[in-house]
Amino acid sequence: MKKMFTLAAALVAVLTLNAVTTKKYGFVIDANPWNYETTAKSTTVLSGEITVSATSQWGEYKLSDKAIDMSLYKGYKVVYAAYNPGTPKDGKQGMQLKMEGTPETLNAYKDLPEDATEVTGDFKGTEGSITTFTLQAKTADASINIKSVSLIKHDGTEEEIHYGGVAWGCKQTGGTVLISPAPMPCEITYIGQWGSLKLASTDGKTATFAKGSGEVQAFKILFSEPTTIDMCVEADNDSKGIAWFNIPVGSTEFGFTIDETTVPEDVVNIYIKASKADAVYPSTVKFASIESVITSPTGVDGLKALKKPERKTAYNVAGQQVGKSYKGLVIVDGKKYVRK
């Protein structure tokens, strides 16, 4: 009997288990800041699956958003599909990888085979850097779907890189834009009311919340010095603010929670704003860190659906042995299943 109750308790515990994750945040710095100033910078990068289509012969697309250091990397790997080499022109057809570097002995080209789905290779040297790593079209109507681009380190491990974007003579569709936020600690000088900065996590995404998800997002903001102006946290939907949390003058830390009870609908962005018109501006706020602890209900996500009953001994939620015809939640060899 004790064993039956233990099994039942274990199943209930699993069904109510929550997943907990921690995120760190920085600021998205606008190209033309409104009512704030800072020397900090943020950038955006593109990753994921893209399609590159040539519009001119010899058009180029930058496969890397930065120079490639030969002391760190020895080669490359490009995974692709849906390759259209285009119409031959002047004996040329298809696409190739183009590499230019310092010294010039690093310069090289590598064709993309039509009958393959990936190409790998080594760079021509071990010193200096590749300053240009592009996909180049030999014809004006060539196109290709790039799944991923990775650099190969000297120990053989691979590191997926971000795209640099269109150089000239081609167009690109698809991909995922990620944000590289200004890191913490960060100084922001507010110069007027409603000067605002958007939060983005270090994994490249803005702070969001889905109504009905059951998530609880507990945020904590730490300041290096007490704040000198009234501020607020504003949670926005896709067009306006929907919830506000006031940060009083003199704060060295501030916490707020985004969940089903504090916001009326989906949150698309979270901002930190200067909130008073009569505050003394300019005023500098020194942010030390911004983090959140996100608790998400997992429910029965971990359960497996069986197409047919297990032959082994099975138990129900109460820990009682059940037969082959029993339908519903069962425990077999300590694992949970749903019999249908």
mmCIF file of C-alpha atoms in Angstrom:
data_model
loop_
_atom_site.group_PDB
_atom_site.id
_atom_site.type_symbol
_atom_site.label_atom_id
_atom_site.label_comp_id
_atom_site.label_asym_id
_atom_site.label_seq_id
_atom_site.Cartn_x
_atom_site.Cartn_y
_atom_site.Cartn_z
ATOM 1 C CA MET A 1 0.000 0.000 0.000
ATOM 2 C CA LYS A 2 2.860 2.382 0.850
ATOM 3 C CA LYS A 3 4.346 1.757 -2.583
ATOM 4 C CA MET A 4 1.013 2.620 -4.234
ATOM 5 C CA PHE A 5 0.769 5.965 -2.407
ATOM 6 C CA THR A 6 4.395 6.779 -3.258
ATOM 7 C CA LEU A 7 3.749 6.165 -6.954
ATOM 8 C CA ALA A 8 0.603 8.305 -6.884
ATOM 9 C CA ALA A 9 2.402 11.154 -5.118
ATOM 10 C CA ALA A 10 5.238 11.021 -7.625
ATOM 11 C CA LEU A 11 2.815 11.314 -10.534
ATOM 12 C CA VAL A 12 0.994 14.294 -8.991
ATOM 13 C CA ALA A 13 4.338 16.016 -8.362
ATOM 14 C CA VAL A 14 5.334 15.627 -11.995
ATOM 15 C CA LEU A 15 1.991 16.917 -13.258
ATOM 16 C CA THR A 16 2.344 20.148 -11.220
ATOM 17 C CA LEU A 17 6.061 20.697 -11.863
ATOM 18 C CA ASN A 18 7.150 24.202 -12.939
ATOM 19 C CA ALA A 19 10.086 25.107 -15.155
ATOM 20 C CA VAL A 20 12.238 27.995 -13.900
ATOM 21 C CA THR A 21 14.587 30.011 -16.117
ATOM 22 C CA THR A 22 16.651 33.157 -15.531
ATOM 23 C CA LYS A 23 17.254 35.890 -18.098
ATOM 24 C CA LYS A 24 19.567 38.897 -18.126
ATOM 25 C CA TYR A 25 18.698 42.096 -19.980
ATOM 26 C CA GLY A 26 20.286 45.130 -21.562
ATOM 27 C CA PHE A 27 18.928 48.129 -23.476
ATOM 28 C CA VAL A 28 18.056 48.587 -27.138
ATOM 29 C CA ILE A 29 19.723 51.898 -28.012
ATOM 30 C CA ASP A 30 17.807 53.822 -30.677
ATOM 31 C CA ALA A 31 19.611 55.224 -33.710
ATOM 32 C CA ASN A 32 18.102 58.620 -32.846
ATOM 33 C CA PRO A 33 17.491 58.572 -29.074
ATOM 34 C CA TRP A 34 14.519 60.614 -27.884
ATOM 35 C CA ASN A 35 14.875 62.385 -24.519
ATOM 36 C CA TYR A 36 17.876 60.346 -23.406
ATOM 37 C CA GLU A 37 21.602 60.172 -24.089
ATOM 38 C CA THR A 38 24.170 57.396 -23.647
ATOM 39 C CA THR A 39 27.512 56.248 -24.990
ATOM 40 C CA ALA A 40 26.311 52.631 -24.870
ATOM 41 C CA LYS A 41 25.456 50.871 -28.110
ATOM 42 C CA SER A 42 23.300 47.954 -29.204
ATOM 43 C CA THR A 43 23.307 46.114 -32.513
ATOM 44 C CA THR A 44 21.088 43.741 -34.455
ATOM 45 C CA VAL A 45 22.235 40.557 -36.154
ATOM 46 C CA LEU A 46 20.594 38.116 -38.560
ATOM 47 C CA SER A 47 20.682 34.344 -38.172
ATOM 48 C CA GLY A 48 18.675 31.271 -39.146
ATOM 49 C CA GLU A 49 17.452 30.110 -42.540
ATOM 50 C CA ILE A 50 17.550 32.611 -45.418
ATOM 51 C CA THR A 51 17.073 32.688 -49.186
ATOM 52 C CA VAL A 52 19.529 34.679 -51.306
ATOM 53 C CA SER A 53 18.513 35.586 -54.870
ATOM 54 C CA ALA A 54 20.872 37.315 -57.291
ATOM 55 C CA THR A 55 19.731 40.424 -59.177
ATOM 56 C CA SER A 56 23.066 41.010 -60.952
ATOM 57 C CA GLN A 57 25.880 38.778 -62.128
ATOM 58 C CA TRP A 58 28.605 38.664 -59.445
ATOM 59 C CA GLY A 59 26.211 39.982 -56.797
ATOM 60 C CA GLU A 60 27.415 39.229 -53.262
ATOM 61 C CA TYR A 61 25.871 38.438 -49.891
ATOM 62 C CA LYS A 62 27.990 38.728 -46.715
ATOM 63 C CA LEU A 63 27.933 35.413 -44.840
ATOM 64 C CA SER A 64 29.738 36.826 -41.790
ATOM 65 C CA ASP A 65 29.069 40.039 -39.881
ATOM 66 C CA LYS A 66 32.708 40.368 -38.790
ATOM 67 C CA ALA A 67 36.276 39.526 -39.788
ATOM 68 C CA ILE A 68 37.410 35.925 -39.248
ATOM 69 C CA ASP A 69 40.573 35.476 -37.166
ATOM 70 C CA MET A 70 42.798 32.700 -38.532
ATOM 71 C CA SER A 71 44.264 32.073 -35.080
ATOM 72 C CA LEU A 72 40.794 30.982 -33.920
ATOM 73 C CA TYR A 73 39.307 29.302 -36.994
ATOM 74 C CA LYS A 74 40.650 26.955 -39.644
ATOM 75 C CA GLY A 75 37.662 26.443 -41.935
ATOM 76 C CA TYR A 76 33.977 26.795 -42.723
ATOM 77 C CA LYS A 77 30.769 24.822 -43.267
ATOM 78 C CA VAL A 78 27.783 26.031 -45.308
ATOM 79 C CA VAL A 79 24.545 24.014 -45.293
ATOM 80 C CA TYR A 80 22.091 24.741 -48.103
ATOM 81 C CA ALA A 81 19.062 23.538 -50.124
ATOM 82 C CA ALA A 82 16.748 24.611 -52.982
ATOM 83 C CA TYR A 83 19.762 25.565 -55.070
ATOM 84 C CA ASN A 84 18.993 27.124 -58.452
ATOM 85 C CA PRO A 85 22.289 27.716 -60.323
ATOM 86 C CA GLY A 86 20.584 29.995 -62.835
ATOM 87 C CA THR A 87 21.035 30.410 -66.584
ATOM 88 C CA PRO A 88 24.626 30.035 -67.852
ATOM 89 C CA LYS A 89 26.275 33.262 -68.998
ATOM 90 C CA ASP A 90 29.733 33.555 -70.540
ATOM 91 C CA GLY A 91 30.363 29.989 -69.466
ATOM 92 C CA LYS A 92 29.568 30.868 -65.847
ATOM 93 C CA GLN A 93 26.782 29.371 -63.738
ATOM 94 C CA GLY A 94 25.896 28.813 -60.079
ATOM 95 C CA MET A 95 27.196 30.333 -56.866
ATOM 96 C CA GLN A 96 30.518 30.318 -55.073
ATOM 97 C CA LEU A 97 32.075 31.267 -51.763
ATOM 98 C CA LYS A 98 34.446 34.215 -52.005
ATOM 99 C CA MET A 99 37.148 34.797 -49.400
ATOM 100 C CA GLU A 100 39.455 37.812 -49.239
ATOM 101 C CA GLY A 101 41.838 38.548 -46.430
ATOM 102 C CA THR A 102 44.996 40.008 -45.034
ATOM 103 C CA PRO A 103 47.480 38.825 -46.222
ATOM 104 C CA GLU A 104 46.252 38.343 -49.800
ATOM 105 C CA THR A 105 47.415 34.719 -49.751
ATOM 106 C CA LEU A 106 44.148 34.012 -47.896
ATOM 107 C CA ASN A 107 42.123 34.947 -51.001
ATOM 108 C CA ALA A 108 40.182 31.973 -52.394
ATOM 109 C CA TYR A 109 36.980 30.805 -54.109
ATOM 110 C CA LYS A 110 34.905 27.654 -53.567
ATOM 111 C CA ASP A 111 32.047 26.505 -55.823
ATOM 112 C CA LEU A 112 28.789 25.253 -54.314
ATOM 113 C CA PRO A 113 28.029 21.857 -55.937
ATOM 114 C CA GLU A 114 24.504 21.407 -57.302
ATOM 115 C CA ASP A 115 24.318 17.772 -56.180
ATOM 116 C CA ALA A 116 25.198 18.470 -52.522
ATOM 117 C CA THR A 117 23.533 20.045 -49.491
ATOM 118 C CA GLU A 118 26.635 21.325 -47.737
ATOM 119 C CA VAL A 119 30.168 22.399 -48.455
ATOM 120 C CA THR A 120 33.114 22.438 -46.055
ATOM 121 C CA GLY A 121 36.671 23.596 -46.518
ATOM 122 C CA ASP A 122 39.791 24.997 -44.921
ATOM 123 C CA PHE A 123 40.985 28.562 -45.201
ATOM 124 C CA LYS A 124 44.254 28.976 -47.122
ATOM 125 C CA GLY A 125 46.331 30.202 -44.198
ATOM 126 C CA THR A 126 46.809 30.156 -40.443
ATOM 127 C CA GLU A 127 47.755 33.809 -39.893
ATOM 128 C CA GLY A 128 45.917 37.066 -40.464
ATOM 129 C CA SER A 129 42.171 37.342 -41.008
ATOM 130 C CA ILE A 130 39.464 36.862 -43.610
ATOM 131 C CA THR A 131 37.958 40.320 -44.045
ATOM 132 C CA THR A 132 35.408 39.324 -46.722
ATOM 133 C CA PHE A 133 33.477 36.038 -46.642
ATOM 134 C CA THR A 134 30.627 36.212 -49.148
ATOM 135 C CA LEU A 135 28.266 34.160 -51.255
ATOM 136 C CA GLN A 136 28.764 35.295 -54.861
ATOM 137 C CA ALA A 137 26.412 34.652 -57.803
ATOM 138 C CA LYS A 138 27.982 33.825 -61.165
ATOM 139 C CA THR A 139 24.685 34.530 -62.944
ATOM 140 C CA ALA A 140 21.982 37.136 -62.404
ATOM 141 C CA ASP A 141 19.162 34.645 -61.770
ATOM 142 C CA ALA A 142 20.831 32.197 -59.364
ATOM 143 C CA SER A 143 19.245 31.590 -55.956
ATOM 144 C CA ILE A 144 19.820 29.395 -52.926
ATOM 145 C CA ASN A 145 18.351 28.595 -49.519
ATOM 146 C CA ILE A 146 21.050 28.862 -46.832
ATOM 147 C CA LYS A 147 20.285 26.732 -43.773
ATOM 148 C CA SER A 148 23.313 27.761 -41.707
ATOM 149 C CA VAL A 149 26.902 28.991 -41.877
ATOM 150 C CA SER A 150 29.462 27.823 -39.323
ATOM 151 C CA LEU A 151 33.156 28.377 -38.712
ATOM 152 C CA ILE A 152 35.332 25.417 -37.767
ATOM 153 C CA LYS A 153 37.774 25.978 -34.913
ATOM 154 C CA HIS A 154 41.238 24.433 -34.762
ATOM 155 C CA ASP A 155 39.977 21.797 -32.310
ATOM 156 C CA GLY A 156 37.308 20.723 -34.823
ATOM 157 C CA THR A 157 34.307 22.227 -33.040
ATOM 158 C CA GLU A 158 31.842 24.361 -35.000
ATOM 159 C CA GLU A 159 30.427 27.810 -34.232
ATOM 160 C CA GLU A 160 27.406 29.115 -36.121
ATOM 161 C CA ILE A 161 27.852 32.739 -37.170
ATOM 162 C CA HIS A 162 25.580 35.674 -37.984
ATOM 163 C CA TYR A 163 25.055 36.989 -41.498
ATOM 164 C CA GLY A 164 26.437 40.346 -42.567
ATOM 165 C CA GLY A 165 23.647 41.112 -45.055
ATOM 166 C CA VAL A 166 23.470 42.157 -48.697
ATOM 167 C CA ALA A 167 26.704 43.559 -50.132
ATOM 168 C CA TRP A 168 25.320 44.324 -53.603
ATOM 169 C CA GLY A 169 23.503 42.758 -56.547
ATOM 170 C CA CYS A 170 21.211 40.394 -54.629
ATOM 171 C CA LYS A 171 18.283 40.282 -52.237
ATOM 172 C CA GLN A 172 17.660 38.284 -49.086
ATOM 173 C CA THR A 173 14.462 36.994 -47.473
ATOM 174 C CA GLY A 174 13.815 35.058 -44.280
ATOM 175 C CA GLY A 175 16.069 34.843 -41.272
ATOM 176 C CA THR A 176 15.613 35.838 -37.655
ATOM 177 C CA VAL A 177 16.667 39.276 -36.403
ATOM 178 C CA LEU A 178 18.339 39.092 -33.001
ATOM 179 C CA ILE A 179 19.268 42.038 -30.793
ATOM 180 C CA SER A 180 22.634 42.395 -29.138
ATOM 181 C CA PRO A 181 21.620 44.820 -26.350
ATOM 182 C CA ALA A 182 23.865 47.371 -24.681
ATOM 183 C CA PRO A 183 25.394 45.384 -21.806
ATOM 184 C CA MET A 184 25.120 46.114 -18.108
ATOM 185 C CA PRO A 185 26.287 48.094 -16.210
ATOM 186 C CA CYS A 186 24.973 50.985 -18.284
ATOM 187 C CA GLU A 187 24.632 54.749 -17.711
ATOM 188 C CA ILE A 188 21.622 56.541 -19.181
ATOM 189 C CA THR A 189 21.152 60.315 -19.036
ATOM 190 C CA TYR A 190 17.482 61.236 -19.264
ATOM 191 C CA ILE A 191 16.990 64.723 -20.728
ATOM 192 C CA GLY A 192 13.198 64.938 -20.644
ATOM 193 C CA GLN A 193 9.940 63.268 -19.642
ATOM 194 C CA TRP A 194 9.154 59.941 -21.321
ATOM 195 C CA GLY A 195 12.699 59.340 -22.428
ATOM 196 C CA SER A 196 12.476 55.564 -22.744
ATOM 197 C CA LEU A 197 14.600 52.499 -23.392
ATOM 198 C CA LYS A 198 13.397 49.083 -24.513
ATOM 199 C CA LEU A 199 14.584 45.923 -22.746
ATOM 200 C CA ALA A 200 16.164 43.049 -24.662
ATOM 201 C CA SER A 201 17.554 39.838 -23.203
ATOM 202 C CA THR A 202 21.084 38.649 -23.855
ATOM 203 C CA ASP A 203 19.646 35.839 -26.011
ATOM 204 C CA GLY A 204 18.648 38.489 -28.560
ATOM 205 C CA LYS A 205 14.923 38.915 -27.903
ATOM 206 C CA THR A 206 12.767 41.691 -26.473
ATOM 207 C CA ALA A 207 10.891 41.120 -23.208
ATOM 208 C CA THR A 208 7.459 39.621 -23.964
ATOM 209 C CA PHE A 209 4.583 37.887 -22.172
ATOM 210 C CA ALA A 210 1.747 35.760 -23.566
ATOM 211 C CA LYS A 211 -1.569 36.120 -21.763
ATOM 212 C CA GLY A 212 -2.895 32.687 -20.818
ATOM 213 C CA SER A 213 0.571 31.112 -20.698
ATOM 214 C CA GLY A 214 0.517 30.817 -16.915
ATOM 215 C CA GLU A 215 4.011 32.301 -16.732
ATOM 216 C CA VAL A 216 5.169 34.434 -13.826
ATOM 217 C CA GLN A 217 8.016 36.803 -14.720
ATOM 218 C CA ALA A 218 9.665 38.325 -11.646
ATOM 219 C CA PHE A 219 12.005 41.193 -12.607
ATOM 220 C CA LYS A 220 14.669 42.858 -10.480
ATOM 221 C CA ILE A 221 16.495 46.073 -11.419
ATOM 222 C CA LEU A 222 19.660 47.009 -9.508
ATOM 223 C CA PHE A 223 21.133 50.522 -9.583
ATOM 224 C CA SER A 224 24.784 51.399 -8.878
ATOM 225 C CA GLU A 225 23.652 54.627 -7.178
ATOM 226 C CA PRO A 226 20.284 55.803 -5.801
ATOM 227 C CA THR A 227 18.035 57.107 -8.578
ATOM 228 C CA THR A 228 17.530 60.876 -8.774
ATOM 229 C CA ILE A 229 14.299 61.084 -10.793
ATOM 230 C CA ASP A 230 10.936 59.372 -10.851
ATOM 231 C CA MET A 231 10.820 56.574 -13.401
ATOM 232 C CA CYS A 232 8.433 53.828 -14.399
ATOM 233 C CA VAL A 233 8.417 50.461 -16.095
ATOM 234 C CA GLU A 234 5.875 50.364 -18.928
ATOM 235 C CA ALA A 235 4.571 47.126 -20.448
ATOM 236 C CA ASP A 236 3.260 47.671 -23.989
ATOM 237 C CA ASN A 237 1.075 45.719 -26.383
ATOM 238 C CA ASP A 238 1.718 46.238 -30.100
ATOM 239 C CA SER A 239 0.547 49.859 -30.012
ATOM 240 C CA LYS A 240 0.362 51.350 -26.500
ATOM 241 C CA GLY A 241 1.151 50.992 -22.805
ATOM 242 C CA ILE A 242 -1.051 48.569 -20.875
ATOM 243 C CA ALA A 243 0.591 48.374 -17.421
ATOM 244 C CA TRP A 244 2.893 50.597 -15.359
ATOM 245 C CA PHE A 245 5.147 50.069 -12.328
ATOM 246 C CA ASN A 246 6.497 53.219 -10.623
ATOM 247 C CA ILE A 247 10.165 53.408 -9.578
ATOM 248 C CA PRO A 248 10.480 55.997 -6.776
ATOM 249 C CA VAL A 249 13.319 58.502 -6.405
ATOM 250 C CA GLY A 250 16.203 57.145 -4.307
ATOM 251 C CA SER A 251 15.794 53.519 -5.390
ATOM 252 C CA THR A 252 18.831 51.231 -5.322
ATOM 253 C CA GLU A 253 16.784 48.268 -6.470
ATOM 254 C CA PHE A 254 13.291 47.726 -7.810
ATOM 255 C CA GLY A 255 11.206 44.636 -8.457
ATOM 256 C CA PHE A 256 8.037 44.073 -10.467
ATOM 257 C CA THR A 257 6.090 41.076 -11.737
ATOM 258 C CA ILE A 258 4.502 40.403 -15.110
ATOM 259 C CA ASP A 259 1.800 37.724 -14.878
ATOM 260 C CA GLU A 260 -1.896 37.041 -15.453
ATOM 261 C CA THR A 261 -2.907 39.458 -12.678
ATOM 262 C CA THR A 262 -0.709 42.456 -13.527
ATOM 263 C CA VAL A 263 -1.221 42.835 -17.292
ATOM 264 C CA PRO A 264 -4.566 42.697 -19.151
ATOM 265 C CA GLU A 265 -3.249 41.289 -22.448
ATOM 266 C CA ASP A 266 -0.150 40.127 -24.321
ATOM 267 C CA VAL A 267 3.028 42.133 -23.723
ATOM 268 C CA VAL A 268 5.161 42.857 -26.790
ATOM 269 C CA ASN A 269 7.781 45.175 -25.242
ATOM 270 C CA ILE A 270 8.886 46.483 -21.858
ATOM 271 C CA TYR A 271 10.359 49.988 -21.448
ATOM 272 C CA ILE A 272 12.004 51.924 -18.619
ATOM 273 C CA LYS A 273 10.977 55.591 -18.784
ATOM 274 C CA ALA A 274 11.484 58.927 -17.057
ATOM 275 C CA SER A 275 7.972 59.669 -15.821
ATOM 276 C CA LYS A 276 7.760 63.229 -14.416
ATOM 277 C CA ALA A 277 7.641 66.495 -16.357
ATOM 278 C CA ASP A 278 8.884 68.571 -13.399
ATOM 279 C CA ALA A 279 11.967 66.443 -12.664
ATOM 280 C CA VAL A 280 15.423 67.997 -12.882
ATOM 281 C CA TYR A 281 16.862 67.183 -16.308
ATOM 282 C CA PRO A 282 19.376 66.086 -17.431
ATOM 283 C CA SER A 283 19.639 63.319 -14.850
ATOM 284 C CA THR A 284 21.943 60.303 -15.078
ATOM 285 C CA VAL A 285 20.777 56.880 -13.906
ATOM 286 C CA LYS A 286 23.358 54.154 -13.375
ATOM 287 C CA PHE A 287 21.891 50.706 -14.033
ATOM 288 C CA ALA A 288 23.888 47.831 -12.526
ATOM 289 C CA SER A 289 21.819 44.883 -13.769
ATOM 290 C CA ILE A 290 18.353 43.809 -14.896
ATOM 291 C CA GLU A 291 17.275 40.185 -14.532
ATOM 292 C CA SER A 292 14.103 38.124 -14.493
ATOM 293 C CA VAL A 293 13.182 34.753 -13.053
ATOM 294 C CA ILE A 294 10.513 33.137 -15.235
ATOM 295 C CA THR A 295 8.344 30.345 -13.829
ATOM 296 C CA SER A 296 6.422 28.355 -16.450
ATOM 297 C CA PRO A 297 3.919 25.547 -15.755
ATOM 298 C CA THR A 298 4.904 22.339 -17.550
ATOM 299 C CA GLY A 299 1.659 20.417 -16.887
ATOM 300 C CA VAL A 300 1.562 17.067 -18.657
ATOM 301 C CA ASP A 301 4.003 18.057 -21.402
ATOM 302 C CA GLY A 302 6.354 15.266 -20.409
ATOM 303 C CA LEU A 303 3.810 12.486 -20.811
ATOM 304 C CA LYS A 304 4.092 10.079 -23.738
ATOM 305 C CA ALA A 305 1.132 8.877 -25.791
ATOM 306 C CA LEU A 306 1.034 5.127 -26.382
ATOM 307 C CA LYS A 307 -0.422 3.675 -29.551
ATOM 308 C CA LYS A 308 -1.000 0.341 -27.813
ATOM 309 C CA PRO A 309 -1.014 -0.890 -24.176
ATOM 310 C CA GLU A 310 2.288 -1.888 -22.599
ATOM 311 C CA ARG A 311 2.748 -5.563 -21.753
ATOM 312 C CA LYS A 312 4.533 -4.752 -18.512
ATOM 313 C CA THR A 313 2.758 -4.198 -15.182
ATOM 314 C CA ALA A 314 1.010 -0.839 -15.105
ATOM 315 C CA TYR A 315 -0.429 1.238 -12.244
ATOM 316 C CA ASN A 316 -3.056 3.967 -12.193
ATOM 317 C CA VAL A 317 -2.850 7.315 -10.361
ATOM 318 C CA ALA A 318 -3.884 5.656 -7.081
ATOM 319 C CA GLY A 319 -1.032 3.167 -7.403
ATOM 320 C CA GLN A 320 -3.333 0.234 -8.198
ATOM 321 C CA GLN A 321 -2.338 -2.348 -10.783
ATOM 322 C CA VAL A 322 -4.400 -2.112 -13.995
ATOM 323 C CA GLY A 323 -4.905 -4.384 -16.996
ATOM 324 C CA LYS A 324 -4.265 -3.977 -20.709
ATOM 325 C CA SER A 325 -7.684 -2.487 -21.395
ATOM 326 C CA TYR A 326 -7.244 0.377 -18.908
ATOM 327 C CA LYS A 327 -7.269 3.835 -20.575
ATOM 328 C CA GLY A 328 -5.744 7.014 -19.158
ATOM 329 C CA LEU A 329 -2.649 7.862 -17.092
ATOM 330 C CA VAL A 330 -0.497 4.866 -16.196
ATOM 331 C CA ILE A 331 2.904 4.278 -14.583
ATOM 332 C CA VAL A 332 5.093 1.581 -16.132
ATOM 333 C CA ASP A 333 8.606 0.917 -14.829
ATOM 334 C CA GLY A 334 8.497 4.275 -13.053
ATOM 335 C CA LYS A 335 7.646 6.178 -16.252
ATOM 336 C CA LYS A 336 4.402 7.983 -17.061
ATOM 337 C CA TYR A 337 2.268 7.319 -20.145
ATOM 338 C CA VAL A 338 -1.171 8.087 -21.531
ATOM 339 C CA ARG A 339 -2.995 5.047 -22.861
ATOM 340 C CA LYS A 340 -5.435 5.757 -25.668
#
